[in-house]
Short mmCIF file of C-alpha atoms in Angstrom, two decimals:
data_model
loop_
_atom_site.label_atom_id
_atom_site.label_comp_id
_atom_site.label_asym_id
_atom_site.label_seq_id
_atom_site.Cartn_x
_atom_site.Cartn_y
_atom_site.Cartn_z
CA UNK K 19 0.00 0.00 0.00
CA UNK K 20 3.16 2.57 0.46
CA UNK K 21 5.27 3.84 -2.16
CA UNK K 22 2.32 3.89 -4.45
CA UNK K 23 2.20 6.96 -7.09
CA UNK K 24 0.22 9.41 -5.88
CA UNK K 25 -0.87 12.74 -7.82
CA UNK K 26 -1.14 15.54 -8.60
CA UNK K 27 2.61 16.27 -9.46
CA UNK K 28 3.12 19.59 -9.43
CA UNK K 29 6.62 19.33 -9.96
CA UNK K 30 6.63 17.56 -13.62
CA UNK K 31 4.61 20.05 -15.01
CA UNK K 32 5.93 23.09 -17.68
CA UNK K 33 4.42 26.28 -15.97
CA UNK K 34 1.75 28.03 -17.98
CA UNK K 35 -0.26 30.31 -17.32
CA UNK K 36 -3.34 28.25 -17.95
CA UNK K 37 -1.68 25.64 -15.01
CA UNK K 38 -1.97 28.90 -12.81
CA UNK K 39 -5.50 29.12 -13.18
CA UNK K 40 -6.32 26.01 -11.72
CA UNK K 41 -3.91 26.52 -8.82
CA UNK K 42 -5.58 29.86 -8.46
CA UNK K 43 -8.71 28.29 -8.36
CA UNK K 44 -7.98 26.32 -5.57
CA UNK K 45 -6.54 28.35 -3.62
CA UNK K 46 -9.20 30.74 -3.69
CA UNK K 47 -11.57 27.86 -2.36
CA UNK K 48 -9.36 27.97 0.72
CA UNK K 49 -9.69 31.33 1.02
CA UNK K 50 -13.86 31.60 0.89
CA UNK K 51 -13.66 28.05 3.04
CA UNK K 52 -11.97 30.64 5.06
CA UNK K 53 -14.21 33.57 4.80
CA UNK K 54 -16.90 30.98 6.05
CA UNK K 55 -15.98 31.21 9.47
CA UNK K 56 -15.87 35.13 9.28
CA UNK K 57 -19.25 34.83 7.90
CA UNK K 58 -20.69 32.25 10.42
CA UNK K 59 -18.86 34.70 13.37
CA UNK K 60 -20.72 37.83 11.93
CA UNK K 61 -24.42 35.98 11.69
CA UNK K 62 -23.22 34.64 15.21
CA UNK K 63 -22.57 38.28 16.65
CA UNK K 64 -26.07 39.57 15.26
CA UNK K 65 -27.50 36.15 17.17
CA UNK K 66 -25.97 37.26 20.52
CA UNK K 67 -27.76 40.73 20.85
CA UNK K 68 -27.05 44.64 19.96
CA UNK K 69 -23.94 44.29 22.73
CA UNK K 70 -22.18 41.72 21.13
CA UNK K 71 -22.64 42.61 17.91
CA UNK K 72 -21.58 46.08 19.30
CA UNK K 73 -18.23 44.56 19.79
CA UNK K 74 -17.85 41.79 17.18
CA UNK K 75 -18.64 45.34 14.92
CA UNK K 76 -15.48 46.98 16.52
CA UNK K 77 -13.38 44.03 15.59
CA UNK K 78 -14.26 43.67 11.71
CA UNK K 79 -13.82 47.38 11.22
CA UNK K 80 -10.04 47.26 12.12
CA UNK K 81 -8.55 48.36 8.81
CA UNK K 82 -6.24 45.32 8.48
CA UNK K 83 -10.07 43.11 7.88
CA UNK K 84 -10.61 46.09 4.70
CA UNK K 85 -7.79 44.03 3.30
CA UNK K 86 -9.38 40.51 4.04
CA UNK K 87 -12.66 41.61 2.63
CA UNK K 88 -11.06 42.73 -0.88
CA UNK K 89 -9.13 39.63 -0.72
CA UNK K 90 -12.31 37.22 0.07
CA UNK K 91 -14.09 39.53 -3.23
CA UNK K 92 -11.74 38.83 -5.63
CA UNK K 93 -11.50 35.17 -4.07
CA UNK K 94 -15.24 34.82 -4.72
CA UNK K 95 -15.11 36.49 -8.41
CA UNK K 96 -12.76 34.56 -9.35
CA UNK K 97 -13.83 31.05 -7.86
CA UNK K 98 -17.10 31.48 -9.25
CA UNK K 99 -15.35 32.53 -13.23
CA UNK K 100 -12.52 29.18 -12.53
CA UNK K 101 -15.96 27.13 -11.58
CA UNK K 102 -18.13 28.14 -14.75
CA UNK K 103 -15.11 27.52 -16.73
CA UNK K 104 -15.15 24.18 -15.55
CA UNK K 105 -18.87 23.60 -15.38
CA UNK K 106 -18.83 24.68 -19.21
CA UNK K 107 -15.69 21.73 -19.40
CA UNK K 108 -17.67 19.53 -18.13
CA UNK K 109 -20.02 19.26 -20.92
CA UNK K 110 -17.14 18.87 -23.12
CA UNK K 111 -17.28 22.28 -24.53
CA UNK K 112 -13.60 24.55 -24.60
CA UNK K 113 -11.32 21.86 -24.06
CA UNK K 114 -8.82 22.35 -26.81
CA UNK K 115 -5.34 24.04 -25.83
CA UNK K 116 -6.50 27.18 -27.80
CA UNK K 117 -9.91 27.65 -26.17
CA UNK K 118 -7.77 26.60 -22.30
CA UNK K 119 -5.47 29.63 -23.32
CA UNK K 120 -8.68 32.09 -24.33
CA UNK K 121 -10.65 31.18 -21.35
CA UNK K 122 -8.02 31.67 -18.61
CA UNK K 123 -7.68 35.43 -20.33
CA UNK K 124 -11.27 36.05 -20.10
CA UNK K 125 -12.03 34.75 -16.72
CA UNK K 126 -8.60 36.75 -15.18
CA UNK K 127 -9.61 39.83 -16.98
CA UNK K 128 -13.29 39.73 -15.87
CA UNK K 129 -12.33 38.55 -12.58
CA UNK K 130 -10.57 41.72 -12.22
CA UNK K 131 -12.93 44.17 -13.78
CA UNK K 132 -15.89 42.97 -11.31
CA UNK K 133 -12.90 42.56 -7.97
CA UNK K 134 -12.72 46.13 -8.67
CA UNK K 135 -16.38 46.70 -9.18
CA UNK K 136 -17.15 45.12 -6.04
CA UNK K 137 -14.72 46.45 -3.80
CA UNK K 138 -15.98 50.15 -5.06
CA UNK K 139 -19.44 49.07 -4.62
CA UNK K 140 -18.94 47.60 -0.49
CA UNK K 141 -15.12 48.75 0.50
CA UNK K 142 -15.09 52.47 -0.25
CA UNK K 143 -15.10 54.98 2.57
CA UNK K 144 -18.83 55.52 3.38
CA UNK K 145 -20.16 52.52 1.30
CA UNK K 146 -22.30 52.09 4.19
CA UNK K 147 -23.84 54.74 6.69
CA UNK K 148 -22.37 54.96 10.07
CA UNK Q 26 -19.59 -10.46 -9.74
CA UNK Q 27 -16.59 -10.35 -7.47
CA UNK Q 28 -16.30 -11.71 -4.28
CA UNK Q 29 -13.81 -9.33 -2.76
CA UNK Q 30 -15.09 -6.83 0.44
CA UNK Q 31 -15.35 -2.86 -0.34
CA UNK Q 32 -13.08 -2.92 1.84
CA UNK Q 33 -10.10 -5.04 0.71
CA UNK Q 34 -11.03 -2.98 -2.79
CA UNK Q 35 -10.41 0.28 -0.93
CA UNK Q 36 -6.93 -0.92 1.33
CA UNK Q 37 -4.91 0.61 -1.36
CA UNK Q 38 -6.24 -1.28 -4.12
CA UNK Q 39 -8.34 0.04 -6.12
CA UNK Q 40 -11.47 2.36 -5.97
CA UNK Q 41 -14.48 2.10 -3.43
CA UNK Q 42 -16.97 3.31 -6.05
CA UNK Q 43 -17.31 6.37 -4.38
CA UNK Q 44 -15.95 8.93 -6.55
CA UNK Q 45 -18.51 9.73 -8.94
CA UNK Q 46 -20.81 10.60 -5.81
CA UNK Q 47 -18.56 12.79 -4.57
CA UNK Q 48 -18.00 14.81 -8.43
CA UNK Q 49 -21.37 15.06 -8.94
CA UNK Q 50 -22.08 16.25 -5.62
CA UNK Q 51 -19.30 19.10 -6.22
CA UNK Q 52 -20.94 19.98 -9.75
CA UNK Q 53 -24.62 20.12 -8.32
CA UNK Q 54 -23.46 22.05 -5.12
CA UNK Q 55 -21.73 24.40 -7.61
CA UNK Q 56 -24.62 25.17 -9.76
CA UNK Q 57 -26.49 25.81 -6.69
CA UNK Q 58 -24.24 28.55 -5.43
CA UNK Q 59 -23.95 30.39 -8.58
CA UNK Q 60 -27.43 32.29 -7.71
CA UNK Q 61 -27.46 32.15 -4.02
CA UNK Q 62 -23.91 33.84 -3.96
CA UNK Q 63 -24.77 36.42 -6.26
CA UNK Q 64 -27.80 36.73 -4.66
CA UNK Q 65 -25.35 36.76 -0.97
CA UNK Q 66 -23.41 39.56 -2.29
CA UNK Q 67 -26.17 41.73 -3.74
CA UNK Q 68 -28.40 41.44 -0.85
CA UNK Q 69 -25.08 42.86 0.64
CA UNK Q 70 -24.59 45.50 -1.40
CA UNK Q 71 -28.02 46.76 -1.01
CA UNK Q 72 -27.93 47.03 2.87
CA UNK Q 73 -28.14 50.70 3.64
CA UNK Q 74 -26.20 50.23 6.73
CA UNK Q 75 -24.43 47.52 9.26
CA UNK Q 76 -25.51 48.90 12.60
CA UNK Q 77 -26.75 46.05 14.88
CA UNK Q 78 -31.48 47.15 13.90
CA UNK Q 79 -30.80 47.20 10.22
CA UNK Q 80 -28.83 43.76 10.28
CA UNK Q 81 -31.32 42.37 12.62
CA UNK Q 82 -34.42 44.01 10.23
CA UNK Q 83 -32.04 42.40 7.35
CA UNK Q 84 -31.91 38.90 8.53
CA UNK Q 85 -35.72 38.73 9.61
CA UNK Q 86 -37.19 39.31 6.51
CA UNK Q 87 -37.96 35.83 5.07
CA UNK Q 88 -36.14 35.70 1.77
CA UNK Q 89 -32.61 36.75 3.48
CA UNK Q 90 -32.86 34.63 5.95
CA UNK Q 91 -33.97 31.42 3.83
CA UNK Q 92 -31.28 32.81 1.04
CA UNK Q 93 -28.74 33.18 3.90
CA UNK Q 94 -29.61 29.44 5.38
CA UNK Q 95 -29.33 28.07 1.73
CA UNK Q 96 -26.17 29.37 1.16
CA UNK Q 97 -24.43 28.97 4.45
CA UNK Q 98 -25.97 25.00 4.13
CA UNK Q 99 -24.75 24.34 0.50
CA UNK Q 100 -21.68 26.48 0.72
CA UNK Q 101 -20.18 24.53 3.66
CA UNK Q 102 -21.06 21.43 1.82
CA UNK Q 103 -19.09 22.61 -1.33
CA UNK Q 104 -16.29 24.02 0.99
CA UNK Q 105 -16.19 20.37 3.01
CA UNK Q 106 -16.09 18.53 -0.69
CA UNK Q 107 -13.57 21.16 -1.70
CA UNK Q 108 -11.07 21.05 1.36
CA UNK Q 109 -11.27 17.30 1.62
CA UNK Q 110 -9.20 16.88 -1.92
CA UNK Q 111 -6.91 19.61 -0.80
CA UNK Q 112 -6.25 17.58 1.79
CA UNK Q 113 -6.17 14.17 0.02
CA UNK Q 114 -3.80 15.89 -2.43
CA UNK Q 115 -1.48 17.31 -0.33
CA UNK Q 116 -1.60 15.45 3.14
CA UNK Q 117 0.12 11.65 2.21
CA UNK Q 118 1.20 10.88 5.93
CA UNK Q 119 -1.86 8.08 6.66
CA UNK Q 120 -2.70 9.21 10.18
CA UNK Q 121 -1.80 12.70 9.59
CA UNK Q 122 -4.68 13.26 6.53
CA UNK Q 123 -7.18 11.04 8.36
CA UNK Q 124 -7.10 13.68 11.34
CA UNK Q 125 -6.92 16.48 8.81
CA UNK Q 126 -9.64 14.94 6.90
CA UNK Q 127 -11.91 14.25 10.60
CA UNK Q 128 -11.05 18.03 11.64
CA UNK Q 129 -12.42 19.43 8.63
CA UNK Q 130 -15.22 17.82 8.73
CA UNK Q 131 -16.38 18.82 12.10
CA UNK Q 132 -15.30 21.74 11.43
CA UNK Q 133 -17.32 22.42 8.45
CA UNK Q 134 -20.20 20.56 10.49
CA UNK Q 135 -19.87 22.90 13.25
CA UNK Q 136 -19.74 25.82 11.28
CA UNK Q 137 -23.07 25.02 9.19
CA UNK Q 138 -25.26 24.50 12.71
CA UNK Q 139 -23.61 27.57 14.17
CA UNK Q 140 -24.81 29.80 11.03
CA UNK Q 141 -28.17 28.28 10.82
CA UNK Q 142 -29.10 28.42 14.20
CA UNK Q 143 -27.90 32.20 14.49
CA UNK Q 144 -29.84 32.95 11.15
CA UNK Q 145 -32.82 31.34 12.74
CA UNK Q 146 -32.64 32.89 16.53
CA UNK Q 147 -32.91 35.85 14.90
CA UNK Q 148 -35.39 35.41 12.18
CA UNK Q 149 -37.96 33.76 14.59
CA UNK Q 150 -36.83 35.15 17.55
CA UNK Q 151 -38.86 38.44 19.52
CA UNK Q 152 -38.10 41.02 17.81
CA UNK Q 153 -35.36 43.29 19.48
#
């Protein structure tokens, strides 16, 4: 049962940029697996009563979370672009190595355009009233 | 027909007829969160403010708080699905990715009660 080969290899592989969209992919699935448990704490806080909440408040304004939210938004675009990519793969469509290349280009650069949508629409100063 | 035991199949030996479960469950689960994420975020978006009587007004209101129960539900599924092959991937000591494997899924357990429980204390709960 040891010594068996195991993958994925990431070591035999040519990098491409097309191999960094799926390790992108992943790792922004960490990161929203991640953003689950902020999530779960903030429904949690608004659970416990206006005190609580008072403080769990005080604790996810600290500037270094602006950086964790704009980090979990462009996590989220660009899981959900990887994942219709690969829903649309799944039916056997865009599977040649020129349609690969053309995808990864239009879900990075669409991933980007809406990151920066969505940051401007809940991160800027006084996206929400006081 | 053979007369080996799923489990002398799944010792290192071959597969336990499991996998295709587990894909499609990661493809449905997927599909499913492509609205109620958007729908997550844009319910977000249009929240006029985060103090603690506009969150609470928020969450009451039946839609949000079925949309937010929904998501939290299918989400940690997809999540659990997800972080399990991370894990299988990455982790090749035995005992070491069976722990890794058990902690994420209470974990991911844990954190799907918590949400839904909050969600529901406050949507059916007197109002504050």
């Amino acid at each position: 049962m040891s010594e068996r080969p195991l993958s994925p290899h990431l070591t035999v592989y040519k990098f491409k940029y097309t191999l960094a969209t799926s390790i992108l992919n992943r790792l922004a699935g960490l990161v929203l697996s991640v953003g689950l448990l902020l999530l779960v704490y903030w429904l949690a806080a608004i659970a416990a009563g206006v005190r609580a909440y008072a403080q769990a408040r005080e604790l996810l304004s600290l500037g270094a979370f602006k950086f964790v939210y704009a980090l979990l938004l462009a996590a989220f675009v660009y899981h959900l672009a990887a994942g219709l990519r690969h829903l649309v793969w799944d039916t056997g469509r865009g599977l040649s190595r020129a349609s690969a290349q053309r995808s990864a280009w239009v879900i990075a650069v669409a991933s980007l355009v809406a990151t920066l949508i969505l940051i401007y629409c809940l991160l800027r100063p006084g996206a929400y009233a006081p | 027909m053979s007369l080996r035991t799923p489990l002398a199949r799944v010792l290192g030996r071959g597969s336990a007829k499991e996998g295709v479960h587990h894909w499609l469950l990661q493809r449905l689960s997927s599909v499913a969160l492509v609205p109620l994420s958007i729908g997550f975020v844009v319910s977000l978006i249009a929240l006029p403010a985060l103090d603690y009587f506009t969150v609470v007004g928020w969450v009451r209101q039946p839609g949000t708080a079925l949309g937010l129960i929904l998501f939290i539900l299918v989400g940690a599924r997809h999540s659990q699905l997800g972080v399990r092959v991370v894990i299988e991937d990455y982790v090749h000591a035995a005992g070491v990715k069976m722990l890794a494997l058990v902690l994420s899924n209470f974990a991911h357990v844990l954190i799907a009660a918590t949400a839904v429980f909050a969600v529901l204390k406050v949507a059916l709960g007197a109002r504050p």
